[in-house]
Tab-separated table of C-alpha atoms and ligand atoms in Angstrom:
chain	number	residue	atom	x	y	z
A	1	MET	CA	-0.106	0.067	0.278
A	2	ARG	CA	1.353	3.285	-0.813
A	3	ARG	CA	2.642	5.338	2.150
A	4	LYS	CA	0.307	7.957	3.221
A	5	THR	CA	1.821	11.679	3.057
A	6	ALA	CA	1.254	14.712	6.121
A	7	VAL	CA	2.046	18.328	5.071
A	8	VAL	CA	3.238	20.045	7.886
A	9	MET	CA	3.187	23.471	7.864
A	10	GLY	CA	5.183	25.645	10.485
A	11	GLY	CA	6.949	21.951	10.905
A	12	ALA	CA	9.729	23.913	12.187
A	13	GLY	CA	8.461	25.448	15.459
A	14	PHE	CA	7.688	23.641	19.018
A	15	LEU	CA	4.133	21.966	18.270
A	16	GLY	CA	4.920	21.498	14.053
A	17	SER	CA	7.934	19.650	14.923
A	18	HIS	CA	6.321	17.260	17.848
A	19	LEU	CA	4.018	16.679	15.152
A	20	CYS	CA	6.004	15.938	12.841
A	21	ASP	CA	8.082	13.168	14.615
A	22	LYS	CA	4.652	11.597	15.190
A	23	LEU	CA	3.196	11.142	12.232
A	24	ILE	CA	6.798	9.767	10.660
A	25	GLU	CA	7.006	7.179	13.666
A	26	ASN	CA	3.452	6.350	11.980
A	27	ASP	CA	5.099	5.815	8.502
A	28	LEU	CA	3.711	8.909	6.846
A	29	ASN	CA	6.098	10.633	5.201
A	30	VAL	CA	6.084	14.703	6.315
A	31	VAL	CA	6.574	17.101	3.553
A	32	CYS	CA	7.056	20.282	6.362
A	33	ILE	CA	7.388	23.554	4.856
A	34	ASP	CA	8.224	26.404	7.491
A	35	ASN	CA	9.816	30.036	6.528
A	36	LEU	CA	11.827	29.847	10.035
A	37	ILE	CA	10.405	33.490	10.971
A	38	THR	CA	9.732	31.978	14.413
A	39	GLY	CA	10.567	28.154	13.628
A	40	ASN	CA	14.561	26.523	14.112
A	41	LEU	CA	16.163	24.404	11.956
A	42	LYS	CA	17.165	22.365	15.497
A	43	ASN	CA	14.057	21.198	16.514
A	44	ILE	CA	13.720	19.201	13.040
A	45	GLU	CA	17.854	18.400	12.224
A	46	HIS	CA	17.242	14.590	13.260
A	47	LEU	CA	14.931	14.313	10.297
A	48	PHE	CA	16.945	15.420	7.822
A	49	GLY	CA	18.115	12.005	5.657
A	50	ASN	CA	14.898	10.528	6.551
A	51	GLU	CA	13.730	9.293	3.543
A	52	LYS	CA	10.474	10.083	4.804
A	53	PHE	CA	10.749	13.311	5.594
A	54	LYS	CA	11.662	16.357	3.037
A	55	PHE	CA	11.918	20.387	4.388
A	56	VAL	CA	10.355	23.290	1.714
A	57	ASN	CA	11.429	26.748	3.144
A	58	HIS	CA	8.962	28.764	1.641
A	59	ASP	CA	6.304	31.426	3.316
A	60	ILE	CA	2.979	29.781	2.690
A	61	THR	CA	1.373	33.562	2.462
A	62	ASN	CA	2.469	32.798	-0.744
A	63	PHE	CA	1.328	30.221	-3.521
A	64	ILE	CA	1.911	27.060	-1.999
A	65	HIS	CA	3.203	23.623	-4.839
A	66	VAL	CA	3.808	20.854	-3.317
A	67	PRO	CA	4.179	17.200	-6.125
A	68	GLY	CA	2.501	14.025	-6.032
A	69	ASP	CA	-0.206	13.039	-3.485
A	70	VAL	CA	-0.871	14.067	0.221
A	71	ASP	CA	-3.142	12.711	2.189
A	72	TYR	CA	-3.170	15.157	5.154
A	73	ILE	CA	-2.360	18.945	5.791
A	74	LEU	CA	-1.828	19.992	9.225
A	75	HIS	CA	-1.795	23.766	9.538
A	76	PHE	CA	0.977	25.069	12.757
A	77	ALA	CA	2.185	28.327	10.497
A	78	SER	CA	1.952	31.130	13.042
A	79	PRO	CA	3.712	33.473	15.131
A	80	ALA	CA	1.824	31.957	18.442
A	81	SER	CA	3.387	34.167	21.719
A	82	PRO	CA	2.774	37.485	22.696
A	83	ILE	CA	5.762	38.368	22.652
A	84	ASP	CA	6.334	36.699	19.235
A	85	TYR	CA	2.850	38.418	17.377
A	86	LEU	CA	3.048	41.870	18.735
A	87	LYS	CA	6.810	41.551	17.234
A	88	LEU	CA	5.397	40.157	14.364
A	89	PRO	CA	1.535	41.703	14.148
A	90	ILE	CA	1.282	42.139	10.027
A	91	GLN	CA	2.984	38.495	9.333
A	92	THR	CA	0.424	36.778	12.272
A	93	LEU	CA	-2.609	38.628	10.518
A	94	LYS	CA	-1.465	37.035	7.263
A	95	VAL	CA	-0.598	33.655	7.855
A	96	GLY	CA	-3.521	32.963	10.103
A	97	SER	CA	-5.656	34.912	6.538
A	98	LEU	CA	-3.728	34.256	3.563
A	99	GLY	CA	-1.773	31.377	4.494
A	100	THR	CA	-4.761	29.367	5.701
A	101	HIS	CA	-6.748	30.677	2.611
A	102	LYS	CA	-3.520	28.518	0.798
A	103	ALA	CA	-3.049	26.286	2.707
A	104	LEU	CA	-6.967	25.519	2.078
A	105	GLY	CA	-6.361	25.481	-1.696
A	106	LEU	CA	-3.884	23.232	-1.804
A	107	ALA	CA	-5.951	20.822	0.426
A	108	LYS	CA	-8.630	21.391	-1.918
A	109	GLU	CA	-6.906	20.667	-4.813
A	110	LYS	CA	-4.969	17.528	-3.707
A	111	LYS	CA	-8.649	16.044	-1.796
A	112	ALA	CA	-7.080	15.999	1.438
A	113	ARG	CA	-8.008	16.329	4.624
A	114	PHE	CA	-6.812	19.101	6.571
A	115	LEU	CA	-6.155	20.104	10.135
A	116	LEU	CA	-6.245	23.664	11.864
A	117	ALA	CA	-3.671	24.544	15.091
A	118	SER	CA	-6.980	27.279	16.131
A	119	THR	CA	-6.305	28.227	20.074
A	120	SER	CA	-7.579	29.130	23.609
A	121	GLU	CA	-7.513	32.592	22.132
A	122	VAL	CA	-10.535	32.750	20.102
A	123	TYR	CA	-11.845	32.652	23.384
A	124	GLY	CA	-10.431	35.335	24.259
A	125	ASP	CA	-10.929	36.730	28.514
A	126	PRO	CA	-13.286	34.675	28.792
A	127	GLU	CA	-16.445	35.089	30.898
A	128	ILE	CA	-17.548	31.110	31.193
A	129	HIS	CA	-15.080	28.780	32.903
A	130	PRO	CA	-14.233	26.515	32.015
A	131	GLN	CA	-14.508	26.836	28.419
A	132	PRO	CA	-16.441	24.432	26.290
A	133	GLU	CA	-16.548	24.865	22.776
A	134	GLU	CA	-19.500	26.301	22.438
A	135	TYR	CA	-18.564	29.717	24.341
A	136	TRP	CA	-18.010	32.243	21.289
A	137	GLY	CA	-15.421	34.087	23.510
A	138	ASN	CA	-15.080	37.447	24.341
A	139	VAL	CA	-11.880	39.227	22.226
A	140	ASN	CA	-10.941	42.969	22.006
A	141	PRO	CA	-10.378	43.222	18.142
A	142	VAL	CA	-7.979	46.189	18.261
A	143	GLY	CA	-6.142	45.379	21.166
A	144	PRO	CA	-2.789	43.950	20.933
A	145	ARG	CA	-3.944	40.650	20.802
A	146	GLY	CA	-6.529	41.135	18.228
A	147	VAL	CA	-3.434	40.119	15.783
A	148	TYR	CA	-3.710	36.667	17.006
A	149	ASP	CA	-7.110	35.915	17.855
A	150	GLU	CA	-8.784	37.364	15.280
A	151	ALA	CA	-6.494	35.897	12.613
A	152	LYS	CA	-7.024	32.335	14.144
A	153	ARG	CA	-10.868	33.919	14.192
A	154	PHE	CA	-10.544	33.783	10.664
A	155	ALA	CA	-8.487	30.559	9.938
A	156	GLU	CA	-12.219	28.814	11.742
A	157	ALA	CA	-14.217	30.726	9.486
A	158	MET	CA	-12.340	29.916	5.977
A	159	THR	CA	-12.096	26.120	7.421
A	160	MET	CA	-15.613	25.918	8.096
A	161	ALA	CA	-16.361	27.493	4.509
A	162	TYR	CA	-14.096	24.933	2.568
A	163	GLN	CA	-16.071	22.381	5.066
A	164	ARG	CA	-19.163	23.833	4.016
A	165	TYR	CA	-18.554	25.289	0.536
A	166	HIS	CA	-15.840	22.645	-1.018
A	167	GLY	CA	-16.642	19.698	1.112
A	168	ILE	CA	-13.406	19.430	2.200
A	169	GLU	CA	-13.261	17.831	5.311
A	170	THR	CA	-11.394	19.104	8.482
A	171	ARG	CA	-11.101	19.574	11.566
A	172	ILE	CA	-10.118	22.449	14.303
A	173	VAL	CA	-7.800	21.773	16.851
A	174	ARG	CA	-7.516	24.420	19.939
A	175	ILE	CA	-4.739	24.568	21.691
A	176	PHE	CA	-4.429	25.378	25.234
A	177	ASN	CA	-0.949	26.720	26.392
A	178	THR	CA	1.143	23.906	25.818
A	179	TYR	CA	4.980	23.293	27.568
A	180	GLY	CA	7.715	21.054	27.130
A	181	PRO	CA	11.406	20.168	24.818
A	182	ARG	CA	11.751	22.881	22.052
A	183	MET	CA	9.930	25.961	23.412
A	184	ARG	CA	12.027	29.003	22.436
A	185	LEU	CA	14.082	30.124	25.640
A	186	ASN	CA	13.028	33.727	24.576
A	187	ASP	CA	9.403	33.225	23.849
A	188	GLY	CA	8.638	35.536	26.330
A	189	ARG	CA	5.879	33.417	27.740
A	190	ALA	CA	5.794	32.612	31.378
A	191	LEU	CA	6.601	29.022	31.365
A	192	PRO	CA	10.693	29.242	29.366
A	193	ALA	CA	10.919	33.014	31.138
A	194	PHE	CA	10.107	31.171	34.945
A	195	VAL	CA	12.577	28.518	34.148
A	196	SER	CA	15.564	30.933	32.449
A	197	GLN	CA	15.238	33.321	35.287
A	198	ALA	CA	15.161	30.321	38.266
A	199	LEU	CA	18.314	28.660	37.183
A	200	SER	CA	19.719	31.980	36.554
A	201	GLY	CA	18.420	33.168	39.868
A	202	GLN	CA	17.144	36.208	38.838
A	203	ASP	CA	14.123	37.407	39.743
A	204	ILE	CA	10.946	35.661	38.678
A	205	THR	CA	8.652	38.387	36.491
A	206	VAL	CA	5.092	37.650	37.636
A	207	PHE	CA	3.140	40.162	35.433
A	208	GLY	CA	0.314	41.807	37.662
A	209	ASP	CA	-0.422	40.304	41.252
A	210	GLY	CA	0.222	36.362	39.108
A	211	SER	CA	-3.884	35.885	40.018
A	212	GLN	CA	-4.142	35.214	36.395
A	213	THR	CA	-4.909	31.426	35.835
A	214	ARG	CA	-3.603	28.628	33.054
A	215	SER	CA	-4.236	25.300	32.753
A	216	PHE	CA	-0.698	23.920	31.426
A	217	CYS	CA	-0.484	20.501	29.308
A	218	TYR	CA	2.494	18.688	27.769
A	219	VAL	CA	3.738	18.502	24.343
A	220	SER	CA	3.024	14.798	24.253
A	221	ASP	CA	-0.061	14.798	25.334
A	222	LEU	CA	-1.532	17.655	23.334
A	223	ILE	CA	-0.108	15.861	20.410
A	224	ASP	CA	-1.560	12.312	20.554
A	225	GLY	CA	-4.951	14.792	21.270
A	226	ILE	CA	-4.138	16.037	17.539
A	227	TYR	CA	-3.198	12.736	16.322
A	228	ARG	CA	-6.217	11.509	16.955
A	229	LEU	CA	-8.689	14.008	15.999
A	230	LEU	CA	-6.434	14.031	12.914
A	231	LEU	CA	-7.623	10.279	12.118
A	232	SER	CA	-11.326	10.780	13.845
A	233	ASP	CA	-14.586	11.970	12.434
A	234	GLU	CA	-14.899	15.655	14.308
A	235	LYS	CA	-15.847	18.639	12.118
A	236	GLU	CA	-16.546	20.607	14.902
A	237	PRO	CA	-13.790	22.608	16.946
A	238	THR	CA	-12.359	20.324	19.989
A	239	ASN	CA	-10.088	21.800	22.908
A	240	ILE	CA	-6.992	20.104	23.715
A	241	GLY	CA	-5.417	20.705	26.494
A	242	ASN	CA	-4.941	19.705	30.369
A	243	PRO	CA	-7.568	20.816	32.245
A	244	SER	CA	-4.974	20.797	35.592
A	245	GLU	CA	-5.679	24.567	36.670
A	246	ILE	CA	-2.768	26.924	38.557
A	247	THR	CA	-3.012	30.279	39.523
A	248	ILE	CA	1.137	31.800	37.753
A	249	LYS	CA	2.359	32.888	40.886
A	250	GLU	CA	1.919	29.284	42.238
A	251	PHE	CA	3.313	28.514	38.370
A	252	ALA	CA	6.461	30.461	39.375
A	253	GLU	CA	7.008	29.016	42.945
A	254	GLU	CA	6.463	25.761	41.960
A	255	VAL	CA	9.027	26.692	38.607
A	256	ILE	CA	11.398	27.826	41.881
A	257	ALA	CA	10.992	24.428	43.802
A	258	LEU	CA	12.083	21.814	41.212
A	259	THR	CA	14.446	24.181	40.289
A	260	ASP	CA	15.821	24.500	43.172
A	261	SER	CA	16.099	27.990	42.991
A	262	THR	CA	17.416	31.041	44.990
A	263	SER	CA	15.349	33.830	42.768
A	264	LYS	CA	12.398	35.603	44.547
A	265	LEU	CA	8.711	37.010	42.328
A	266	SER	CA	9.543	40.251	41.572
A	267	PHE	CA	5.589	41.549	40.629
A	268	VAL	CA	6.053	43.856	36.598
A	269	GLU	CA	3.237	45.529	34.985
A	270	LEU	CA	0.261	43.457	33.673
A	271	PRO	CA	0.266	43.472	29.985
A	272	GLU	CA	-2.877	44.377	28.274
A	273	ASP	CA	-6.097	42.386	27.623
A	274	ASP	CA	-4.214	39.414	29.348
A	275	PRO	CA	-7.061	36.736	29.814
A	276	LYS	CA	-7.462	36.630	33.841
A	277	VAL	CA	-8.359	32.256	33.863
A	278	ARG	CA	-7.872	29.660	31.281
A	279	GLN	CA	-9.195	26.510	31.511
A	280	PRO	CA	-10.608	24.216	28.789
A	281	ASN	CA	-13.057	21.407	28.841
A	282	ILE	CA	-12.150	18.797	27.816
A	283	ASP	CA	-15.002	16.403	27.568
A	284	LYS	CA	-15.409	16.746	24.312
A	285	ALA	CA	-12.035	15.755	23.361
A	286	ARG	CA	-13.111	12.448	26.628
A	287	ARG	CA	-16.228	11.865	24.634
A	288	THR	CA	-15.176	11.623	20.854
A	289	LEU	CA	-11.504	11.045	21.181
A	290	GLY	CA	-11.507	8.590	24.262
A	291	TRP	CA	-8.484	11.262	24.954
A	292	GLU	CA	-7.044	12.977	28.484
A	293	PRO	CA	-3.967	14.153	29.385
A	294	LYS	CA	-1.658	11.483	30.943
A	295	VAL	CA	0.995	13.199	31.818
A	296	SER	CA	1.077	15.774	35.600
A	297	ARG	CA	2.128	19.426	35.869
A	298	GLU	CA	5.226	17.669	37.694
A	299	VAL	CA	6.696	15.602	36.031
A	300	GLY	CA	6.165	17.460	31.989
A	301	LEU	CA	8.281	20.259	34.173
A	302	LYS	CA	11.279	17.976	35.668
A	303	ILE	CA	12.181	16.704	31.744
A	304	THR	CA	11.070	20.537	30.125
A	305	ILE	CA	13.108	22.158	32.722
A	306	ASP	CA	16.075	19.384	31.542
A	307	TYR	CA	15.607	20.128	28.334
A	308	PHE	CA	16.355	24.374	29.185
A	309	LYS	CA	18.916	23.361	31.165
A	310	LYS	CA	20.564	21.450	28.277
A	311	GLU	CA	20.090	24.116	25.411
A	312	LEU	CA	21.716	26.863	28.652
A	313	ASN	CA	24.448	24.181	28.802
A	314	LEU	CA	23.954	23.459	32.439
A	315	THR	CA	24.255	20.689	32.113
B	1	LIG	N1	3.277	36.041	32.168
B	1	LIG	C1	4.558	36.206	33.580
B	1	LIG	N2	5.439	36.621	33.704
B	1	LIG	C2	6.172	36.502	32.211
B	1	LIG	C3	5.507	35.812	30.937
B	1	LIG	C4	4.143	35.548	31.139
B	1	LIG	O1	3.602	36.532	34.286
B	1	LIG	O2	7.423	36.413	32.314
B	1	LIG	C5	1.996	35.733	32.491
B	1	LIG	C6	1.257	36.128	31.811
B	1	LIG	O3	0.589	37.486	32.022
B	1	LIG	C7	-0.139	35.396	31.535
B	1	LIG	C8	0.520	34.214	32.100
B	1	LIG	O4	2.286	34.560	32.393
B	1	LIG	O5	-0.790	35.999	32.375
B	1	LIG	C9	0.962	33.467	30.466
B	1	LIG	O6	1.562	33.656	29.898
B	1	LIG	P1	1.891	33.034	28.526
B	1	LIG	O7	2.938	34.186	27.549
B	1	LIG	O8	2.435	31.683	28.928
B	1	LIG	O9	0.587	32.585	27.807
B	1	LIG	P2	-1.012	32.877	27.121
B	1	LIG	O10	-1.775	32.363	28.425
B	1	LIG	O11	-1.022	34.969	28.003
B	1	LIG	O12	-0.991	33.359	25.867
């Protein structure tokens, strides 16, 4: 039987590269497309030389051509941390809108199944807690996060339009905060910031009073959920994340404890429109995919801390 082929857009990024690994492990060919703005070849270096893997340096906001049969297209291309999309607002809007359109065009051409990486940011600063997929969200379109939130909301709308109008098979995953090896040390997110600060004995920069909450999912759990969604019949958006919720202040304290650090907390200004709470309702993923996260925060954080120690040449 012919080996199936998946195209992973944004495949050199944190999540994209783990997805490439998962697909290759499951005996698919992978064409990884990335323009390396926030992605890094280091994340996929181990795949070069593998006959199932191919890398193409391309900006998917321009016409995409992939020769041969394509069975799956997974669109993970976008700056995805608040610092990244504040630095790259136009690229973020373009890849979510024009890039999604081009990726869907390729899916239509190849009669491939399309999976969109969406985000919990579509819920904005949520007024319903935890967030179920039916919630429409509370997003400020003109705030600093609007470039990401609205691009992803548009991407979801475009994906549903291709499903309904062109009959393309589509899947939408709403990804909640995820962490693990290959996260960039300097992407400005809480976890890499806290771990690198704790490891170097600097103050931990807690934004606001740290009472805002997040729910962190370890990367292998997330990738497993996405792979199950890809192969499932679920056409409507599906939350994938870990419902174990924690305040950012407690999270900073956990990182200090796990790194045996002497760092102290330093409270700095809260960024505009920073969501006050976030926790996925994963009833649907449990029901339709038989999925739930397995890796505890303690186990996942230890693995991630070891990874950052190596990155910082501390081991
Ligand atoms: N945060 C923080 N210190 C930092 C970076 C982030 O206190 O150095 C806070 C941020 O304000 C947010 C939470 O940690 O409330 C998670 O931020 P992150 O950038 O990881 O992702 P977000 O969930 O906001 O997209």
